[in-house]
Short mmCIF file of C-alpha atoms in Angstrom, two decimals:
data_model
loop_
_atom_site.label_atom_id
_atom_site.label_comp_id
_atom_site.label_asym_id
_atom_site.label_seq_id
_atom_site.Cartn_x
_atom_site.Cartn_y
_atom_site.Cartn_z
CA UNK Z 3 6.93 44.21 140.85
CA UNK Z 4 6.16 47.12 139.22
CA UNK Z 5 2.85 48.80 137.74
CA UNK Z 6 2.94 51.97 135.18
CA UNK Z 7 -0.16 53.72 134.18
CA UNK Z 8 0.65 55.96 131.46
CA UNK Z 9 -1.91 59.51 131.24
CA UNK Z 10 -2.03 63.03 129.03
CA UNK Z 11 -2.04 61.61 125.66
CA UNK Z 12 -4.80 63.12 123.20
CA UNK Z 13 -5.00 64.95 119.66
CA UNK Z 14 -3.63 68.05 119.27
CA UNK Z 15 -2.32 70.97 116.55
CA UNK Z 16 1.16 70.65 115.31
CA UNK Z 17 2.77 73.02 117.14
CA UNK Z 18 0.87 72.66 120.81
CA UNK Z 19 2.49 71.17 123.63
CA UNK Z 20 1.57 67.81 125.84
CA UNK Z 21 3.05 66.44 128.87
CA UNK Z 22 2.63 62.70 129.19
CA UNK Z 23 2.58 61.48 133.23
CA UNK Z 24 3.33 58.03 134.19
CA UNK Z 25 2.84 57.16 138.17
CA UNK Z 26 4.60 53.97 139.47
CA UNK Z 27 3.39 51.61 142.01
CA UNK Z 28 5.23 50.29 144.69
CA UNK Z 29 8.05 51.79 146.74
CA UNK Z 30 10.66 51.24 145.32
CA UNK Z 31 9.75 53.32 142.06
CA UNK Z 32 13.25 55.94 142.82
CA UNK Z 33 15.28 53.00 142.37
CA UNK Z 34 14.23 52.52 138.98
CA UNK Z 35 15.84 53.97 135.55
CA UNK Z 36 12.48 55.24 133.47
CA UNK Z 37 11.93 55.24 129.84
CA UNK Z 38 9.50 56.53 127.16
CA UNK Z 39 9.02 54.97 123.94
CA UNK Z 40 6.79 55.00 121.67
CA UNK Z 41 5.49 53.16 118.23
CA UNK Z 42 3.36 54.33 115.71
CA UNK Z 43 1.48 52.15 113.25
CA UNK Z 44 2.96 49.75 110.57
CA UNK Z 45 6.39 50.20 113.63
CA UNK Z 46 8.63 48.69 115.19
CA UNK Z 47 9.09 50.53 119.07
CA UNK Z 48 11.83 53.50 119.28
CA UNK Z 49 13.53 55.15 122.20
CA UNK Z 50 12.15 58.66 122.93
CA UNK Z 51 14.03 59.54 126.49
CA UNK Z 52 15.26 57.86 129.69
CA UNK Z 53 16.02 59.02 133.16
CA UNK Z 54 18.60 57.83 135.64
CA UNK Z 55 17.04 57.30 139.33
CA UNK Z 56 18.20 59.68 140.74
CA UNK Z 57 17.12 62.52 137.89
CA UNK Z 58 20.83 63.52 137.16
CA UNK Z 59 21.44 62.12 133.74
CA UNK Z 60 18.79 62.19 131.13
CA UNK Z 61 19.42 60.35 127.38
CA UNK Z 62 16.82 61.34 124.33
CA UNK Z 63 16.27 60.95 120.80
CA UNK Z 64 17.86 62.97 118.60
CA UNK Z 65 14.90 63.00 116.89
CA UNK Z 66 13.50 65.15 120.21
CA UNK Z 67 16.35 67.05 121.33
CA UNK Z 68 15.32 70.51 122.22
CA UNK Z 69 11.87 69.36 122.35
CA UNK Z 70 10.80 66.38 124.91
CA UNK Z 71 11.90 67.02 128.23
CA UNK Z 72 11.82 64.01 130.20
CA UNK Z 73 11.12 64.65 134.61
CA UNK Z 74 10.54 62.35 137.88
CA UNK Z 75 9.18 63.19 141.10
CA UNK Z 76 10.33 60.10 143.17
CA UNK Z 77 8.02 61.39 145.67
CA UNK Z 78 5.00 61.33 143.94
CA UNK Z 79 6.32 57.70 142.01
CA UNK Z 80 6.17 59.59 138.48
CA UNK Z 81 8.00 60.67 135.57
CA UNK Z 82 7.31 63.41 133.01
CA UNK Z 83 7.90 63.68 129.76
CA UNK Z 84 7.36 67.36 128.67
CA UNK Z 85 6.72 67.29 124.41
CA UNK Z 86 7.00 70.90 122.89
CA UNK Z 87 6.80 72.02 119.24
CA UNK Z 88 4.46 68.82 118.44
CA UNK Z 89 4.65 67.29 114.79
CA UNK Z 90 2.51 64.72 112.78
CA UNK Z 91 5.36 62.46 113.10
CA UNK Z 92 5.40 62.42 116.54
CA UNK Z 93 1.99 60.48 116.50
CA UNK Z 94 2.42 56.90 118.10
CA UNK Z 95 1.43 55.53 121.23
CA UNK Z 96 3.64 56.70 124.50
CA UNK Z 97 4.93 53.88 126.62
CA UNK Z 98 6.74 54.25 130.25
CA UNK Z 99 9.18 51.55 131.40
CA UNK Z 100 10.80 50.64 134.17
CA UNK Z 101 14.22 49.44 134.53
CA UNK Z 102 16.81 47.97 137.73
CA UNK Z 103 19.47 48.44 135.91
CA UNK Z 104 20.94 51.77 134.59
CA UNK Z 105 22.57 50.33 131.18
CA UNK Z 106 21.01 49.99 127.64
CA UNK Z 107 18.43 52.73 128.28
CA UNK Z 108 18.50 53.64 125.22
CA UNK Z 109 16.81 50.01 124.00
CA UNK Z 110 13.56 48.19 124.56
CA UNK Z 111 15.27 45.61 127.20
CA UNK Z 112 13.40 47.25 130.73
CA UNK Z 113 11.44 45.12 133.35
CA UNK Z 114 8.24 46.05 133.38
CA UNK Z 115 5.97 48.36 130.58
CA UNK Z 116 2.78 50.77 130.88
CA UNK Z 117 0.04 49.89 128.85
CA UNK Z 118 0.97 53.54 126.55
CA UNK Z 119 -0.88 56.05 126.17
CA UNK Z 120 -1.68 57.74 121.83
CA UNK Z 121 -1.03 60.52 120.80
CA UNK Z 122 -2.31 61.96 117.68
CA UNK Z 123 -0.96 65.49 115.89
CA UNK Z 124 -2.43 66.96 112.88
CA UNK Z 125 -0.92 69.20 110.62
#
């Protein structure tokens, strides 16, 4: 069992930056691939970024490439999402998720999910 708690969301202006954190419980964090997803009102949950268990492989949605960076610190059981040059269309609830397998990390087929953190970007 893995419990995930996101933090770091908030209200910012377009062009600002935020860093989201996702703290995981359990001693097996380093064996899970991790992902970030987001869901805007009235829209389906969509993939944002993912990282392999070792941190050596990362994946990004096209709309966040060059702006967002995913990273992890296995010693701290934490995964991060650094978001730069935020846009109003980035407004959503952001979720982190954990997956035992390292395949299909860009889909929503993850084993554990956090409760989400709200990110609101004003124009």
